[in-house]
């Protein structure tokens, strides 16, 4: 049985009065910074002046020059903990130019995704702890669940243990962001990075999106109304996924009709075949070998031509146009921020 850590396993006093620097005030940055601050820790945020994140930080009560800064080199000087919540593709260059020359011995370098350590883009000096705190949920949920007195589960991992208490420090940080309220699981940078990339490529983001799109297109091409196809293939997905998450596949099957359950057993495997799994294995091998990481880093170096074309095509797909119209008629759905 895997070990889970909770509040009782985490001593937040280890971080009391320590200088914690959060790099980036985006999805994870704002959530982790606010939760740590509300947990009574001393937090400094770094964001670029005038950006959306910077302005958001001001509205969240961060004060420029006091706990909100624009210069990475000046802010990380003397820091006890530096948390990298910048986009993955920018972390290595900021590390090299702005962070590495200004850190002190014994600093904790914290990440929320293992990418840059796993693929050797950031190679920290021996005199640092290297810790992963990866919340298993998007930033706004990390914040919302904390405010509700709950928490978002997280993974913790230690790549380098210079202080000989890196895991304890990691758990203290987890407590600060509320993760130990929900449960924290120990992993390695390698396991987190590879499973995270695999999951988002094949099941959660890739996988689901293509399945939804293909289902929608099949119905629309057969002459059914796009609105009906949207409800069937996209809107209802959440209702089903919620049941699966709450009580497993059996609980979902109990809630749906036997007709639906029979269709699931007999038609589903026709779609996700041995062939599909073979492709998943190839995708996994590209993650393990670093092939995917290289492709993504090069894509960013040349200005994201594939990324930008795909994003544009997706935004013009009829499922997005129809969806936007339908959602505007469903005011009870949370509006996107
Ligand atoms: P994000 O939303 O894109 O936020 C990154 C922030 O960093 C942005 O506000 C960006 O500002 C800012 N930034 C960029 N360059 C900067 C600079 N030179 N100095 C200061 N700030 C700068 O990123 P994210 O999704 O939170 O991801 C952060 C990390 O968390 C990644 O390692 C990611 O893999 C991990 N993670 C994310 C999630 C999630 O829910 N999103 C979940 C688990 C783990 P501008 O946008 O204005 O340039
Ligand atoms: Mg993930």
XYZ file of C-alpha atoms and ligand atoms in Angstrom:
386
model
C 0.000 0.000 0.000
C 1.365 3.390 -0.995
C 2.081 5.910 1.759
C -0.106 9.002 1.986
C 0.841 12.064 4.024
C -1.710 14.255 5.806
C -1.664 17.366 8.032
C -0.477 15.300 10.995
C 2.651 14.245 9.031
C 3.597 17.809 8.081
C 5.180 20.438 10.324
C 4.568 23.877 8.849
C 6.840 25.471 11.492
C 9.823 24.319 9.392
C 8.925 27.104 6.938
C 7.839 29.794 9.433
C 9.775 33.007 8.829
C 11.653 31.524 5.856
C 11.871 33.587 2.676
C 9.726 31.824 0.084
C 9.846 33.194 -3.463
C 7.171 32.290 -5.991
C 8.318 32.817 -9.590
C 5.314 33.524 -11.804
C 1.783 34.532 -10.829
C -0.161 32.384 -13.288
C -2.430 29.422 -12.733
C -0.327 27.634 -10.089
C 1.604 30.739 -8.962
C -1.390 32.705 -7.734
C -2.937 29.684 -6.018
C 0.197 28.518 -4.207
C 1.267 32.060 -3.232
C -2.138 32.972 -1.765
C -2.513 29.678 0.097
C 0.983 29.948 1.613
C 0.308 33.555 2.626
C -3.004 32.585 4.243
C -1.145 29.793 6.064
C 1.001 32.458 7.729
C 4.195 32.057 5.706
C 6.452 34.822 4.380
C 5.963 34.889 0.616
C 7.407 37.087 -2.139
C 5.946 36.966 -5.637
C 7.835 37.790 -8.846
C 5.911 38.787 -11.978
C 6.653 40.916 -15.019
C 5.406 44.506 -14.596
C 2.112 45.342 -16.283
C 1.155 41.767 -17.202
C -2.187 40.206 -16.384
C -0.545 38.260 -13.576
C 1.050 41.383 -12.114
C -2.232 43.292 -12.090
C -4.016 40.305 -10.606
C -1.411 40.147 -7.836
C -2.136 43.807 -6.998
C -5.868 43.098 -6.740
C -5.020 40.128 -4.484
C -3.330 42.487 -2.040
C 0.345 41.967 -2.910
C 2.316 45.207 -2.519
C 4.971 46.198 -4.998
C 8.374 46.508 -3.336
C 7.129 44.736 -0.198
C 6.089 41.252 -1.314
C 5.562 41.734 -5.058
C 8.640 42.216 -7.239
C 9.575 42.394 -10.905
C 13.252 41.449 -10.768
C 14.086 37.763 -10.459
C 17.817 38.203 -9.564
C 17.136 40.681 -6.746
C 14.214 38.754 -5.278
C 15.813 35.307 -5.209
C 18.890 36.628 -3.368
C 18.837 35.212 0.161
C 15.745 33.113 -0.531
C 15.272 29.886 1.431
C 12.774 28.457 -1.047
C 12.378 29.288 -4.743
C 9.279 27.825 -6.376
C 9.347 27.643 -10.194
C 5.824 28.409 -11.399
C 6.860 29.897 -14.718
C 5.873 28.201 -17.983
C 7.949 25.007 -18.331
C 9.558 26.175 -21.578
C 10.912 29.376 -19.907
C 12.218 27.944 -16.652
C 15.654 26.867 -17.927
C 16.633 30.233 -19.381
C 15.427 32.135 -16.294
C 17.258 29.632 -14.102
C 20.503 30.108 -16.017
C 20.441 33.903 -16.357
C 18.618 35.116 -13.262
C 18.373 32.451 -10.564
C 21.526 30.301 -10.555
C 24.005 33.206 -10.067
C 22.031 34.521 -7.077
C 21.124 31.574 -4.874
C 22.570 30.746 -1.495
C 23.865 27.396 -0.229
C 21.086 25.217 1.110
C 18.277 26.821 -0.889
C 15.277 24.656 -1.744
C 14.459 24.669 -5.453
C 10.786 23.729 -5.774
C 8.905 22.670 -8.883
C 5.314 21.697 -9.645
C 6.219 19.611 -12.670
C 9.431 17.624 -13.049
C 10.018 18.457 -16.725
C 13.127 20.660 -16.485
C 14.904 18.464 -13.943
C 13.926 15.167 -15.610
C 15.155 16.300 -19.024
C 18.318 18.009 -17.769
C 17.285 21.549 -18.703
C 18.005 22.704 -15.159
C 21.025 21.171 -13.423
C 21.118 22.506 -9.859
C 24.307 22.689 -7.812
C 24.892 19.969 -5.198
C 24.358 22.456 -2.350
C 20.608 22.720 -2.929
C 17.536 20.677 -2.120
C 15.454 19.863 -5.176
C 11.816 19.166 -4.365
C 8.645 18.561 -6.335
C 5.244 19.663 -5.070
C 2.787 18.874 -7.836
C -0.871 19.619 -7.071
C -3.124 17.189 -8.915
C -5.493 19.865 -10.138
C -5.502 23.193 -11.956
C -4.480 26.319 -10.040
C -7.919 27.808 -9.564
C -9.045 24.594 -7.846
C -5.951 24.594 -5.628
C -7.081 28.026 -4.457
C -10.820 27.375 -4.295
C -10.555 24.123 -2.322
C -8.169 25.803 0.154
C -10.624 28.655 0.697
C -13.376 26.100 1.314
C -11.264 24.532 4.069
C -10.521 21.525 1.884
C -7.482 20.903 -0.287
C -6.237 19.518 -3.585
C -4.156 16.317 -3.433
C -0.533 16.588 -4.513
C 2.560 14.568 -5.295
C 5.807 15.160 -3.456
C 9.282 14.046 -4.572
C 12.877 14.713 -3.625
C 15.576 14.734 -6.303
C 18.365 16.150 -4.148
C 18.536 16.135 -0.358
C 21.374 18.480 0.626
C 19.746 19.544 3.919
C 18.869 15.946 4.856
C 15.347 17.182 5.544
C 14.088 17.866 2.036
C 11.057 15.576 2.369
C 10.033 17.226 5.654
C 10.380 20.643 4.039
C 8.368 19.462 1.041
C 5.584 18.227 3.294
C 5.596 21.541 5.181
C 5.098 23.322 1.851
C 2.307 20.879 0.980
C 0.659 21.794 4.248
C 1.025 25.486 3.430
C -0.871 25.104 0.169
C -3.517 22.877 1.777
C -2.527 19.675 -0.029
C -1.992 17.616 3.155
C -5.674 18.204 3.985
C -6.516 16.074 0.951
C -3.551 13.691 0.899
C -0.014 13.782 -0.502
C 1.587 10.854 -2.288
C 5.340 10.374 -2.642
C 6.806 9.869 -6.103
C 9.996 10.675 -8.040
C 10.677 13.458 -10.549
C 10.959 10.759 -13.216
C 7.646 9.112 -12.401
C 5.747 12.393 -12.045
C 7.101 13.828 -15.293
C 6.530 10.737 -17.395
C 3.066 9.861 -16.054
C 1.935 13.491 -16.171
C 2.954 13.914 -19.815
C 1.542 10.520 -20.745
C -1.775 11.202 -19.000
C -2.345 14.591 -20.568
C -1.343 13.373 -24.042
C -3.304 10.130 -24.179
C -6.234 10.335 -21.795
C -7.012 13.669 -20.194
C -6.404 16.249 -22.923
C -5.298 14.375 -25.999
C -7.533 11.317 -26.061
C -10.633 12.934 -24.578
C -10.675 15.934 -26.900
C -10.233 13.805 -29.997
C -12.886 11.344 -28.844
C -15.382 14.142 -28.189
C -14.613 15.804 -31.527
C -14.891 12.559 -33.489
C -18.215 11.707 -31.840
C -19.598 15.181 -32.512
C -18.421 15.173 -36.136
C -19.903 11.714 -36.749
C -23.341 12.849 -35.593
C -23.242 16.188 -37.424
C -21.995 14.589 -40.663
C -24.909 12.131 -40.401
C -27.325 15.093 -40.404
C -28.183 15.414 -36.711
C -28.466 18.901 -35.190
C -25.086 20.229 -33.964
C -26.698 21.385 -30.715
C -27.925 17.886 -29.941
C -24.533 16.447 -30.874
C -22.849 18.967 -28.548
C -25.004 17.994 -25.573
C -24.529 14.309 -26.213
C -20.795 14.237 -26.839
C -19.433 17.152 -24.788
C -21.823 18.552 -22.194
C -22.753 15.173 -20.712
C -19.136 14.074 -20.457
C -18.703 15.931 -17.174
C -21.710 14.279 -15.599
C -20.305 10.851 -16.417
C -16.766 11.727 -15.352
C -18.021 13.114 -12.024
C -19.670 9.761 -11.263
C -16.529 7.831 -12.198
C -14.407 10.071 -9.992
C -16.791 9.824 -7.023
C -17.292 6.088 -6.978
C -15.382 4.371 -9.734
C -16.599 2.839 -12.969
C -19.012 0.501 -11.149
C -20.798 3.433 -9.508
C -21.156 5.171 -12.877
C -22.474 1.958 -14.421
C -24.978 1.613 -11.592
C -26.297 5.106 -12.328
C -26.677 4.747 -16.078
C -29.240 2.478 -17.758
C -28.444 -1.151 -18.520
C -28.860 -0.229 -22.181
C -26.004 2.270 -21.836
C -23.900 -0.192 -19.867
C -24.364 -2.909 -22.516
C -23.343 -0.398 -25.222
C -20.261 0.485 -23.194
C -19.098 -3.142 -22.942
C -19.760 -4.049 -26.573
C -18.987 -0.848 -28.563
C -16.258 0.840 -26.509
C -13.611 -1.832 -27.146
C -14.232 -1.486 -30.884
C -12.914 2.077 -30.632
C -10.090 1.699 -28.166
C -8.413 -1.362 -29.639
C -5.064 -3.136 -29.331
C -3.985 -0.745 -32.068
C -4.848 2.221 -29.852
C -2.838 0.773 -26.985
C 0.082 0.151 -29.299
C 0.043 3.840 -30.196
C -0.166 4.764 -26.498
C 2.962 2.689 -25.915
C 4.748 4.552 -28.703
C 3.661 7.883 -27.228
C 4.955 6.736 -23.835
C 8.294 5.733 -25.349
C 8.663 9.230 -26.802
C 8.099 10.679 -23.340
C 10.609 8.273 -21.758
C 13.318 8.816 -24.368
C 13.091 12.618 -24.236
C 11.875 12.746 -27.853
C 8.687 14.597 -26.892
C 10.565 17.026 -24.630
C 13.010 17.826 -27.424
C 10.174 18.354 -29.913
C 8.339 20.690 -27.537
C 11.445 22.705 -26.649
C 12.384 23.093 -30.332
C 8.790 24.052 -31.182
C 9.082 26.887 -28.643
C 12.476 27.982 -29.969
C 11.061 28.526 -33.470
C 8.005 30.488 -32.341
C 5.439 27.660 -31.995
C 4.267 27.187 -35.625
C 2.587 23.803 -34.985
C 1.125 24.893 -31.656
C -0.310 28.121 -33.052
C -1.855 26.490 -36.143
C -3.466 23.778 -34.059
C -4.817 26.256 -31.515
C -6.330 28.375 -34.303
C -7.909 25.364 -36.025
C -9.396 24.211 -32.726
C -10.925 27.615 -32.013
C -12.602 27.584 -35.440
C -14.065 24.075 -35.093
C -17.866 24.073 -35.138
C -18.032 22.330 -31.742
C -16.454 25.470 -30.230
C -18.767 27.875 -32.076
C -21.896 25.894 -31.240
C -20.686 25.357 -27.695
C -20.119 29.029 -27.008
C -23.662 29.845 -28.170
C -25.201 27.078 -26.082
C -23.254 27.894 -22.946
C -24.375 31.525 -23.155
C -27.931 30.181 -22.830
C -26.965 28.203 -19.724
C -26.178 30.923 -17.195
C -25.805 28.383 -14.381
C -22.569 27.175 -15.950
C -19.606 29.020 -14.480
C -18.395 31.642 -16.937
C -14.760 31.221 -17.909
C -12.577 33.888 -16.275
P 1.119 29.872 -16.287
O -0.306 29.903 -15.864
O 1.484 30.057 -17.711
O 1.856 30.962 -15.401
C 3.201 31.319 -15.564
C 3.360 32.757 -15.126
O 4.710 33.124 -15.194
C 2.579 33.715 -16.019
O 1.814 34.580 -15.210
C 3.686 34.446 -16.750
O 3.324 35.776 -17.071
C 4.776 34.435 -15.731
N 6.086 34.745 -16.304
C 6.562 34.456 -17.542
N 7.821 34.928 -17.683
C 8.147 35.531 -16.518
C 9.310 36.218 -16.048
N 10.382 36.364 -16.820
N 9.297 36.698 -14.792
C 8.235 36.560 -14.005
N 7.091 35.956 -14.406
C 7.041 35.425 -15.643
O 1.829 28.524 -15.799
P 1.207 27.329 -14.936
O 0.237 26.575 -15.777
O 0.797 27.825 -13.604
O 2.489 26.411 -14.800
C 3.512 26.667 -13.868
C 4.150 25.351 -13.475
O 3.195 24.548 -12.777
C 4.619 24.503 -14.658
O 5.767 23.811 -14.268
C 3.458 23.532 -14.848
O 3.837 22.340 -15.508
C 3.069 23.282 -13.419
N 1.706 22.796 -13.200
C 0.656 23.505 -13.682
C -0.643 23.091 -13.425
C -1.821 23.943 -13.842
O -2.863 23.758 -13.273
N -1.724 24.879 -14.770
C -0.881 21.916 -12.679
C 0.216 21.210 -12.168
C 1.503 21.678 -12.432
P 2.755 36.113 -18.579
O 1.798 35.018 -18.934
O 2.095 37.422 -18.375
O 3.953 36.149 -19.463
Mg -1.087 16.767 -15.076
